[in-house]
């Protein structure tokens, strides 16, 4: 079993819908939680970054981390066709050489159709 | 440049050939990472440099994989005697020192196909 599990989808929604993306993880040492967006033939781009538990909002995007259940979520409000991409969750330990050693989920393919 | 630059963009190799993949990180970013992304999967960590020092190479799949960053800027990932299972996108990422160093900036990757 992988340390970070993510439903690969694909997920298809109409424009304007609220999108919910989720991951679970098994490593209790993870302290940093991130969501990356990856367009086709491009590298991952950091969307949201959270330390420990809690919520973080940035425009149409909200990230939630529940360390008690080892569950992380990304919500996209008023989804747009330009949001169509693969969304990757990532987790990392704190300190030393661990901080950039991200463990990624498989990625969820999202399509927002007009 | 403004972002992480990787070259070549695409590389086709015959099985058994050696390949070298280049990464030019964002100026001022002391940390540099290599990741491997198989088709339909998330990236997997290969190795990490802080300046010229390779501090973690635990993700390198075999001794055929070798990475260097001799002057603390440009890095090269070398794969010797390539095998078909090496086919993947190789991503380079860099980050700033200090606070926010967990935030990685990725390049577009090199897509390696081994025939």
Coordinates of N, CA and C in Angstrom, one line a residue:
Chain A
X1 N 0.8 -1.2 0.0 CA 0.0 0.0 0.0 C 0.9 1.2 0.0
X2 N 0.5 2.2 -0.8 CA 1.3 3.5 -0.9 C 1.0 4.3 0.3
X3 N 2.0 5.2 0.6 CA 1.9 6.1 1.8 C 0.8 7.1 1.5
X4 N 0.6 7.5 0.3 CA -0.4 8.5 0.0 C -1.3 8.0 -1.1
X5 N -2.6 7.9 -0.8 CA -3.5 7.3 -1.8 C -4.4 8.4 -2.3
X6 N -4.6 8.4 -3.6 CA -5.5 9.4 -4.3 C -6.3 8.7 -5.4
X7 N -7.5 9.0 -5.4 CA -8.4 8.4 -6.5 C -8.0 9.0 -7.8
X8 N -7.6 8.3 -8.8 CA -7.1 8.8 -10.0 C -8.2 9.4 -10.9
X9 N -9.5 9.1 -10.6 CA -10.6 9.6 -11.4 C -10.7 8.8 -12.7
X10 N -11.0 9.4 -13.8 CA -11.1 10.8 -14.0 C -12.4 11.4 -13.5
X11 N -12.4 12.7 -13.3 CA -13.5 13.4 -12.8 C -13.9 14.5 -13.8
X12 N -15.2 14.5 -14.2 CA -15.7 15.4 -15.2 C -16.8 16.2 -14.6
X13 N -16.8 17.5 -14.6 CA -17.8 18.3 -14.0 C -18.1 19.5 -15.0
X14 N -19.4 20.0 -14.8 CA -19.7 21.2 -15.6 C -19.1 22.5 -15.1
X15 N -18.9 23.4 -15.9 CA -18.4 24.7 -15.5 C -19.2 25.3 -14.4
X16 N -18.6 25.9 -13.3 CA -19.3 26.4 -12.2 C -19.5 25.5 -11.1
X17 N -19.3 24.2 -11.3 CA -19.5 23.2 -10.2 C -18.4 23.4 -9.1
X18 N -18.7 22.9 -7.9 CA -17.8 22.8 -6.8 C -17.1 21.4 -7.0
X19 N -15.8 21.4 -6.9 CA -15.0 20.2 -7.1 C -14.4 19.8 -5.8
X20 N -14.4 18.6 -5.4 CA -13.8 18.1 -4.2 C -12.8 17.0 -4.5
X21 N -11.6 17.2 -4.2 CA -10.5 16.2 -4.4 C -9.9 15.8 -3.1
X22 N -9.6 14.5 -3.0 CA -9.2 14.0 -1.7 C -8.0 13.0 -1.7
X23 N -7.3 13.0 -0.6 CA -6.2 12.0 -0.5 C -6.2 11.5 1.0
X24 N -5.7 10.3 1.2 CA -5.5 9.8 2.5 C -4.0 9.4 2.6
X25 N -3.4 9.4 3.8 CA -2.0 9.1 3.9 C -1.9 8.2 5.2
X26 N -0.8 7.5 5.2 CA -0.6 6.6 6.3 C 0.6 7.0 7.3
X27 N 1.5 7.9 6.9 CA 2.6 8.2 7.6 C 2.3 9.3 8.6
X28 N 2.3 9.0 9.9 CA 2.0 10.0 10.9 C 3.0 11.1 11.0
X29 N 4.2 10.9 10.5 CA 5.3 11.9 10.6 C 5.1 13.0 9.6
X30 N 4.2 12.9 8.6 CA 4.0 14.0 7.7 C 3.5 15.2 8.4
X31 N 4.1 16.4 8.1 CA 3.7 17.6 8.7 C 3.3 18.7 7.6
X32 N 3.8 18.5 6.4 CA 3.5 19.5 5.4 C 2.6 18.8 4.3
X33 N 1.6 19.6 3.9 CA 0.7 19.0 2.9 C 0.5 20.0 1.8
X34 N 0.5 19.6 0.6 CA 0.5 20.4 -0.6 C -0.4 19.9 -1.6
X35 N -0.9 20.8 -2.5 CA -1.6 20.4 -3.7 C -0.9 21.0 -4.8
X36 N -0.6 20.2 -5.8 CA 0.0 20.7 -7.1 C -1.0 20.5 -8.2
X37 N -0.9 21.4 -9.2 CA -1.7 21.2 -10.4 C -0.7 21.0 -11.6
X38 N -1.0 20.0 -12.4 CA -0.1 19.6 -13.5 C -0.9 19.6 -14.8
X39 N -0.5 20.5 -15.7 CA -1.1 20.5 -17.0 C -0.3 19.5 -17.9
X40 N -1.0 19.1 -19.0 CA -0.4 18.1 -19.8 C 1.0 18.6 -20.3
X41 N 2.0 17.7 -20.2 CA 3.4 18.0 -20.7 C 4.0 19.1 -20.0
X42 N 3.6 19.4 -18.8 CA 4.2 20.5 -18.0 C 4.6 19.9 -16.6
X43 N 5.4 20.6 -15.9 CA 5.8 20.2 -14.5 C 4.7 20.6 -13.5
X44 N 4.6 19.9 -12.3 CA 3.7 20.3 -11.3 C 3.9 21.7 -10.9
X45 N 2.8 22.4 -10.6 CA 2.8 23.8 -10.1 C 2.1 23.9 -8.7
X46 N 2.8 24.4 -7.8 CA 2.2 24.5 -6.4 C 1.0 25.4 -6.3
X47 N -0.1 24.8 -5.8 CA -1.4 25.5 -5.7 C -1.6 25.9 -4.2
X48 N -1.5 25.0 -3.3 CA -1.8 25.2 -1.9 C -0.8 24.5 -1.1
X49 N -0.5 25.1 0.1 CA 0.6 24.6 1.0 C 0.1 24.8 2.4
X50 N 0.1 23.8 3.2 CA -0.4 23.8 4.6 C 0.5 23.1 5.5
X51 N 0.7 23.7 6.6 CA 1.5 23.1 7.7 C 0.6 22.6 8.8
X52 N 0.6 21.3 9.1 CA -0.2 20.7 10.1 C -1.7 20.7 9.7
X53 N -2.5 20.6 10.7 CA -4.0 20.6 10.5 C -4.6 21.9 10.2
X54 N -5.7 22.0 9.6 CA -6.4 23.2 9.5 C -6.9 23.5 8.0
X55 N -7.4 24.6 7.8 CA -7.9 25.1 6.5 C -7.1 26.2 6.0
X56 N -7.0 26.3 4.7 CA -6.4 27.4 4.1 C -7.1 27.8 2.8
X57 N -7.4 29.1 2.6 CA -8.2 29.5 1.4 C -7.4 30.4 0.6
X58 N -7.5 30.3 -0.7 CA -6.8 31.2 -1.6 C -7.7 31.3 -2.9
X59 N -8.4 32.4 -2.9 CA -9.3 32.6 -4.0 C -10.4 31.5 -4.1
X60 N -10.5 30.8 -5.2 CA -11.5 29.8 -5.4 C -11.0 28.4 -4.8
X61 N -9.9 28.4 -4.2 CA -9.3 27.1 -3.7 C -9.3 27.1 -2.2
X62 N -9.7 26.0 -1.6 CA -9.6 25.8 -0.2 C -9.0 24.4 0.1
X63 N -7.9 24.4 0.9 CA -7.3 23.1 1.3 C -7.6 22.9 2.7
X64 N -7.9 21.6 3.0 CA -8.2 21.2 4.4 C -7.3 20.0 4.7
X65 N -6.8 20.0 6.0 CA -6.0 18.9 6.5 C -6.6 18.4 7.8
X66 N -6.9 17.1 7.9 CA -7.3 16.6 9.2 C -6.3 15.5 9.5
X67 N -5.4 15.8 10.4 CA -4.3 14.9 10.8 C -4.9 13.7 11.6
X68 N -6.0 13.9 12.3 CA -6.5 12.9 13.2 C -7.0 11.7 12.3
X69 N -7.5 12.0 11.1 CA -8.0 11.0 10.2 C -7.1 10.8 9.0
X70 N -6.0 11.5 9.0 CA -5.0 11.4 7.9 C -5.7 11.6 6.6
X71 N -6.4 12.7 6.4 CA -7.2 13.0 5.3 C -7.0 14.4 4.8
X72 N -6.7 14.6 3.5 CA -6.5 16.0 3.0 C -7.4 16.2 1.8
X73 N -7.9 17.4 1.7 CA -8.9 17.7 0.7 C -8.5 19.0 0.0
X74 N -9.0 19.1 -1.3 CA -8.9 20.4 -2.0 C -10.3 20.6 -2.6
X75 N -10.8 21.9 -2.3 CA -12.1 22.2 -2.9 C -11.8 23.4 -3.9
X76 N -12.5 23.2 -5.1 CA -12.4 24.3 -6.1 C -13.8 24.8 -6.3
X77 N -14.0 26.1 -6.0 CA -15.4 26.7 -6.2 C -15.4 27.3 -7.6
X78 N -16.7 27.4 -8.1 CA -16.9 28.0 -9.5 C -15.8 27.5 -10.5
X79 N -15.8 26.2 -10.7 CA -14.7 25.7 -11.5 C -14.8 26.2 -12.9
X80 N -13.7 26.3 -13.6 CA -13.5 26.9 -14.9 C -12.9 25.8 -15.8
X81 N -13.1 25.9 -17.1 CA -12.4 25.0 -18.1 C -10.9 25.1 -17.9
X82 N -10.4 26.2 -17.5 CA -8.9 26.3 -17.4 C -8.4 25.6 -16.1
X83 N -9.3 25.1 -15.3 CA -8.9 24.3 -14.1 C -8.7 22.8 -14.6
X84 N -9.0 22.5 -15.8 CA -8.8 21.1 -16.3 C -7.4 20.8 -16.3
X85 N -7.0 19.8 -15.5 CA -5.6 19.4 -15.3 C -5.6 18.2 -14.4
X86 N -4.4 17.7 -14.1 CA -4.2 16.6 -13.1 C -3.8 17.3 -11.7
X87 N -4.5 16.9 -10.7 CA -4.2 17.5 -9.3 C -3.5 16.4 -8.5
X88 N -2.4 16.8 -7.9 CA -1.6 15.9 -7.2 C -1.5 16.4 -5.7
X89 N -1.8 15.5 -4.8 CA -1.6 15.9 -3.4 C -0.1 15.4 -3.1
X90 N 0.5 16.0 -2.1 CA 1.8 15.7 -1.7 C 2.0 16.0 -0.2
X91 N 2.8 15.1 0.4 CA 3.1 15.2 1.9 C 4.6 15.2 2.1
X92 N 5.0 15.8 3.2 CA 6.4 15.8 3.6 C 6.6 15.8 5.1
X93 N 7.7 15.2 5.5 CA 8.1 15.3 6.9 C 8.7 16.7 7.1
X94 N 9.0 17.0 8.4 CA 9.6 18.3 8.8 C 11.1 18.0 9.1
X95 N 11.9 19.0 8.7 CA 13.2 19.0 9.2 C 14.2 18.3 8.4
X96 N 15.5 18.6 8.6 CA 16.6 17.9 8.0 C 16.6 17.9 6.5
X97 N 16.8 16.8 5.9 CA 16.8 16.7 4.5 C 15.4 16.2 4.0
X98 N 14.5 16.1 4.9 CA 13.2 15.6 4.5 C 12.2 16.6 3.9
X99 N 12.5 17.9 4.1 CA 11.4 18.8 3.7 C 11.1 18.9 2.3
X100 N 12.0 18.6 1.4 CA 11.7 18.7 0.0 C 11.5 17.3 -0.6
X101 N 11.5 16.3 0.3 CA 11.3 14.9 -0.2 C 9.8 14.6 -0.1
X102 N 9.1 15.0 -1.1 CA 7.7 14.9 -1.2 C 7.2 13.5 -1.5
X103 N 6.2 13.1 -0.9 CA 5.5 11.8 -1.3 C 4.2 12.2 -1.9
X104 N 4.1 11.9 -3.2 CA 2.9 12.3 -4.0 C 1.8 11.2 -4.1
X105 N 0.6 11.6 -4.2 CA -0.5 10.7 -4.6 C -0.4 10.5 -6.1
X106 N -1.2 9.6 -6.6 CA -1.2 9.2 -8.0 C -1.7 10.3 -8.9
X107 N -2.5 11.3 -8.4 CA -3.0 12.4 -9.2 C -4.4 12.1 -9.6
X108 N -5.3 13.1 -9.6 CA -6.7 13.0 -10.1 C -6.8 13.8 -11.3
X109 N -7.3 13.2 -12.4 CA -7.5 13.9 -13.7 C -8.9 14.6 -13.6
X110 N -8.9 15.9 -13.8 CA -10.1 16.7 -13.7 C -10.4 17.4 -15.0
X111 N -11.6 17.2 -15.5 CA -12.0 18.0 -16.7 C -13.2 18.8 -16.4
X112 N -13.2 20.1 -16.7 CA -14.3 21.0 -16.5 C -14.8 21.4 -17.8
X113 N -16.0 21.0 -18.2 CA -16.5 21.2 -19.5 C -17.5 22.4 -19.5
X114 N -17.4 23.2 -20.6 CA -18.2 24.5 -20.6 C -19.7 24.1 -20.7
Chain B
X1 N 17.0 32.6 -16.3 CA 15.6 32.5 -16.7 C 14.6 32.6 -15.5
X2 N 13.4 32.7 -15.8 CA 12.4 32.9 -14.7 C 12.1 31.6 -14.0
X3 N 12.2 30.5 -14.7 CA 11.8 29.2 -14.1 C 12.9 28.2 -14.1
X4 N 12.6 27.0 -13.7 CA 13.5 25.8 -13.8 C 13.5 25.4 -15.2
X5 N 14.7 25.2 -15.8 CA 14.9 24.9 -17.2 C 15.5 23.5 -17.3
X6 N 14.9 22.6 -18.1 CA 15.4 21.3 -18.3 C 15.6 21.0 -19.8
X7 N 16.7 20.2 -20.0 CA 17.0 19.9 -21.4 C 17.6 18.5 -21.4
X8 N 17.4 17.7 -22.5 CA 16.5 18.0 -23.6 C 15.1 17.8 -23.1
X9 N 14.1 18.3 -23.9 CA 12.7 18.1 -23.6 C 12.3 16.7 -23.8
X10 N 12.8 16.1 -24.8 CA 12.5 14.7 -25.1 C 13.8 14.0 -25.5
X11 N 13.9 12.7 -25.0 CA 15.1 11.9 -25.3 C 14.7 10.5 -25.6
X12 N 15.1 10.0 -26.8 CA 14.9 8.6 -27.1 C 16.2 7.9 -27.1
X13 N 16.3 6.8 -26.4 CA 17.6 6.1 -26.3 C 17.3 4.6 -26.6
X14 N 18.3 4.0 -27.2 CA 18.2 2.5 -27.3 C 18.7 1.9 -26.0
X15 N 18.1 0.8 -25.8 CA 18.4 0.0 -24.5 C 19.9 -0.2 -24.5
X16 N 20.5 0.1 -23.3 CA 21.9 0.0 -23.2 C 22.7 1.3 -23.3
X17 N 22.1 2.3 -23.9 CA 22.8 3.6 -24.1 C 22.9 4.3 -22.8
X18 N 23.8 5.2 -22.7 CA 23.9 6.1 -21.5 C 23.2 7.5 -21.9
X19 N 22.5 8.1 -20.9 CA 21.9 9.4 -21.2 C 22.3 10.4 -20.1
X20 N 22.2 11.7 -20.4 CA 22.5 12.7 -19.5 C 21.4 13.8 -19.6
X21 N 20.8 14.1 -18.5 CA 19.7 15.0 -18.5 C 20.1 16.2 -17.6
X22 N 19.8 17.4 -18.1 CA 20.3 18.6 -17.5 C 19.2 19.4 -16.8
X23 N 19.6 20.1 -15.7 CA 18.6 20.9 -15.0 C 19.3 22.2 -14.6
X24 N 18.7 23.3 -15.0 CA 19.2 24.7 -14.6 C 18.1 25.3 -13.7
X25 N 18.4 25.3 -12.4 CA 17.4 25.8 -11.4 C 17.2 27.3 -11.4
X26 N 16.3 27.7 -10.7 CA 16.0 29.2 -10.6 C 17.2 29.8 -9.8
X27 N 17.7 30.9 -10.3 CA 18.8 31.6 -9.7 C 18.6 31.9 -8.2
X28 N 19.5 31.5 -7.4 CA 19.4 31.8 -5.9 C 18.8 30.6 -5.2
X29 N 18.3 29.6 -5.9 CA 17.7 28.4 -5.2 C 18.9 27.4 -4.9
X30 N 19.1 27.3 -3.6 CA 20.3 26.4 -3.2 C 19.9 24.9 -3.2
X31 N 18.6 24.6 -3.1 CA 18.1 23.3 -3.0 C 17.6 22.8 -4.4
X32 N 18.0 21.6 -4.7 CA 17.7 21.1 -6.0 C 17.3 19.6 -5.9
X33 N 16.2 19.2 -6.5 CA 15.6 17.9 -6.4 C 15.4 17.2 -7.8
X34 N 15.6 15.9 -7.9 CA 15.2 15.2 -9.0 C 14.1 14.2 -8.6
X35 N 13.1 14.2 -9.5 CA 11.9 13.3 -9.3 C 11.7 12.5 -10.6
X36 N 11.2 11.3 -10.5 CA 10.8 10.5 -11.7 C 9.3 10.3 -11.7
X37 N 8.7 10.5 -12.8 CA 7.2 10.4 -12.9 C 6.9 9.4 -14.1
X38 N 6.4 8.2 -13.7 CA 6.0 7.2 -14.6 C 4.6 7.6 -15.2
X39 N 4.2 7.1 -16.3 CA 3.0 7.5 -16.9 C 1.8 7.2 -16.0
X40 N 0.9 8.2 -15.8 CA -0.2 8.0 -14.9 C 0.0 7.9 -13.5
X41 N 1.2 8.2 -13.0 CA 1.6 8.2 -11.6 C 2.1 9.6 -11.1
X42 N 2.1 9.7 -9.8 CA 2.7 10.9 -9.2 C 4.2 10.8 -9.3
X43 N 4.9 12.0 -9.2 CA 6.3 12.0 -9.2 C 6.9 11.2 -7.9
X44 N 8.0 10.6 -8.1 CA 8.7 9.9 -7.0 C 10.1 10.5 -6.8
X45 N 10.5 10.7 -5.6 CA 11.7 11.4 -5.2 C 12.9 10.5 -5.7
X46 N 13.9 11.1 -6.2 CA 15.2 10.4 -6.6 C 16.3 10.9 -5.7
X47 N 16.6 12.2 -5.7 CA 17.8 12.7 -5.0 C 17.6 14.2 -4.7
X48 N 18.5 14.7 -3.7 CA 18.4 16.0 -3.3 C 19.8 16.6 -3.1
X49 N 20.0 17.8 -3.6 CA 21.2 18.6 -3.4 C 21.0 19.9 -2.6
X50 N 21.9 20.2 -1.7 CA 21.9 21.5 -1.2 C 23.3 22.1 -1.6
X51 N 23.2 23.1 -2.4 CA 24.4 23.6 -3.1 C 25.0 22.5 -3.9
X52 N 26.3 22.2 -3.7 CA 26.9 21.1 -4.5 C 26.9 19.8 -3.7
X53 N 26.4 19.8 -2.5 CA 26.4 18.6 -1.7 C 25.1 17.7 -1.9
X54 N 25.3 16.5 -2.3 CA 24.2 15.6 -2.4 C 23.9 15.0 -1.1
X55 N 22.8 15.5 -0.5 CA 22.4 15.1 0.9 C 21.5 13.9 1.0
X56 N 20.9 13.5 -0.1 CA 20.0 12.4 0.0 C 19.9 11.8 -1.4
X57 N 20.3 10.5 -1.5 CA 20.1 9.9 -2.8 C 19.4 8.5 -2.6
X58 N 18.5 8.5 -1.6 CA 17.9 7.3 -1.2 C 16.8 6.8 -2.3
X59 N 16.4 7.7 -3.2 CA 15.4 7.3 -4.2 C 15.9 6.8 -5.5
X60 N 17.3 6.9 -5.7 CA 17.8 6.4 -6.9 C 17.6 4.9 -7.0
X61 N 17.0 4.5 -8.1 CA 16.6 3.1 -8.2 C 17.7 2.0 -8.3
X62 N 18.8 2.4 -8.8 CA 19.9 1.5 -8.9 C 21.2 2.3 -9.1
X63 N 22.3 1.6 -9.1 CA 23.6 2.2 -9.2 C 23.9 2.7 -10.7
X64 N 22.9 2.4 -11.6 CA 23.0 3.0 -12.9 C 22.7 4.5 -12.9
X65 N 22.0 4.9 -11.9 CA 21.6 6.3 -11.8 C 22.6 7.1 -11.0
X66 N 23.0 8.3 -11.6 CA 24.0 9.1 -10.9 C 23.7 10.5 -11.1
X67 N 23.7 11.4 -10.1 CA 23.5 12.8 -10.2 C 24.6 13.6 -9.7
X68 N 24.8 14.8 -10.2 CA 25.9 15.6 -9.8 C 25.4 17.1 -9.9
X69 N 26.1 17.9 -9.1 CA 25.8 19.4 -9.2 C 27.2 20.1 -8.7
X70 N 28.2 20.0 -9.6 CA 29.5 20.3 -9.1 C 29.8 21.7 -8.7
X71 N 29.0 22.7 -9.2 CA 29.3 24.1 -8.8 C 28.1 24.7 -8.1
X72 N 27.2 23.8 -7.7 CA 26.0 24.3 -6.9 C 25.0 25.0 -7.7
X73 N 25.0 24.9 -9.0 CA 23.9 25.5 -9.8 C 23.3 24.4 -10.7
X74 N 23.8 24.3 -11.9 CA 23.3 23.3 -12.9 C 23.6 21.9 -12.3
X75 N 22.6 21.0 -12.6 CA 22.7 19.6 -12.2 C 22.5 18.7 -13.4
X76 N 23.1 17.6 -13.3 CA 23.0 16.6 -14.4 C 22.6 15.2 -13.8
X77 N 21.6 14.6 -14.3 CA 21.2 13.3 -13.9 C 21.7 12.3 -15.1
X78 N 22.5 11.4 -14.7 CA 23.0 10.4 -15.7 C 22.4 9.1 -15.4
X79 N 22.0 8.4 -16.5 CA 21.5 7.0 -16.4 C 22.4 6.2 -17.3
X80 N 23.1 5.2 -16.8 CA 23.9 4.4 -17.6 C 23.2 3.1 -18.0
X81 N 23.5 2.6 -19.1 CA 23.0 1.3 -19.6 C 21.5 1.3 -19.5
X82 N 20.8 2.2 -20.1 CA 19.4 2.4 -19.9 C 18.6 1.1 -20.2
X83 N 17.5 1.0 -19.4 CA 16.6 -0.2 -19.6 C 15.2 0.4 -19.9
X84 N 14.3 -0.5 -20.4 CA 13.0 0.0 -20.8 C 12.2 0.5 -19.6
X85 N 12.5 0.0 -18.4 CA 11.8 0.4 -17.2 C 12.2 1.8 -16.8
X86 N 13.3 2.4 -17.4 CA 13.7 3.7 -17.1 C 12.9 4.8 -17.8
X87 N 12.0 4.3 -18.8 CA 11.2 5.2 -19.5 C 10.2 6.0 -18.5
X88 N 10.3 7.3 -18.5 CA 9.5 8.1 -17.6 C 9.8 9.6 -17.9
X89 N 9.1 10.4 -17.2 CA 9.5 11.9 -17.2 C 10.3 12.2 -16.0
X90 N 11.5 12.8 -16.2 CA 12.4 13.1 -15.1 C 12.2 14.6 -14.9
X91 N 11.8 14.9 -13.7 CA 11.5 16.3 -13.3 C 12.6 16.8 -12.3
X92 N 12.9 18.0 -12.5 CA 13.8 18.7 -11.6 C 13.1 19.8 -10.9
X93 N 13.4 20.0 -9.7 CA 12.7 21.1 -8.9 C 13.8 21.8 -8.0
X94 N 13.5 23.1 -7.7 CA 14.4 23.8 -6.9 C 13.6 24.6 -5.8
X95 N 14.2 25.0 -4.8 CA 13.5 25.8 -3.8 C 14.5 26.8 -3.1
X96 N 13.9 27.8 -2.5 CA 14.7 28.8 -1.8 C 15.2 28.2 -0.5
X97 N 16.2 28.8 0.1 CA 16.6 28.5 1.4 C 15.7 29.1 2.5
X98 N 15.7 28.6 3.7 CA 15.0 29.2 4.8 C 13.5 28.9 4.7
X99 N 12.7 29.9 5.2 CA 11.3 29.7 5.3 C 10.6 29.5 3.9
X100 N 9.7 28.5 3.8 CA 9.1 28.2 2.6 C 9.9 27.3 1.7
X101 N 11.0 26.8 2.2 CA 11.9 25.9 1.4 C 11.2 24.6 1.0
X102 N 10.0 24.3 1.6 CA 9.3 23.1 1.2 C 8.5 23.4 -0.1
X103 N 8.5 24.6 -0.5 CA 7.7 24.9 -1.7 C 8.6 24.7 -2.9
X104 N 8.4 23.7 -3.7 CA 9.2 23.3 -4.8 C 8.7 23.9 -6.1
X105 N 9.6 24.4 -6.9 CA 9.3 24.9 -8.2 C 9.8 23.9 -9.2
X106 N 8.9 23.3 -10.0 CA 9.3 22.2 -11.0 C 9.6 22.8 -12.4
X107 N 10.5 22.1 -13.1 CA 10.6 22.3 -14.5 C 9.6 21.5 -15.3
X108 N 9.6 21.6 -16.6 CA 8.7 20.8 -17.4 C 9.1 19.4 -17.6
X109 N 10.3 19.1 -17.3 CA 10.7 17.7 -17.3 C 11.4 17.3 -18.6
X110 N 12.1 16.2 -18.6 CA 12.6 15.5 -19.7 C 11.9 14.1 -19.9
X111 N 11.2 14.0 -21.0 CA 10.6 12.7 -21.3 C 11.5 11.7 -21.9
X112 N 11.9 10.7 -21.2 CA 12.8 9.7 -21.7 C 12.1 8.4 -22.1
X113 N 12.4 8.0 -23.4 CA 11.8 6.8 -23.9 C 13.0 5.9 -24.3
X114 N 13.0 4.7 -23.7 CA 14.0 3.7 -24.0 C 13.4 2.6 -24.8
X115 N 14.0 2.4 -26.0 CA 13.4 1.4 -26.9 C 14.2 0.1 -26.9

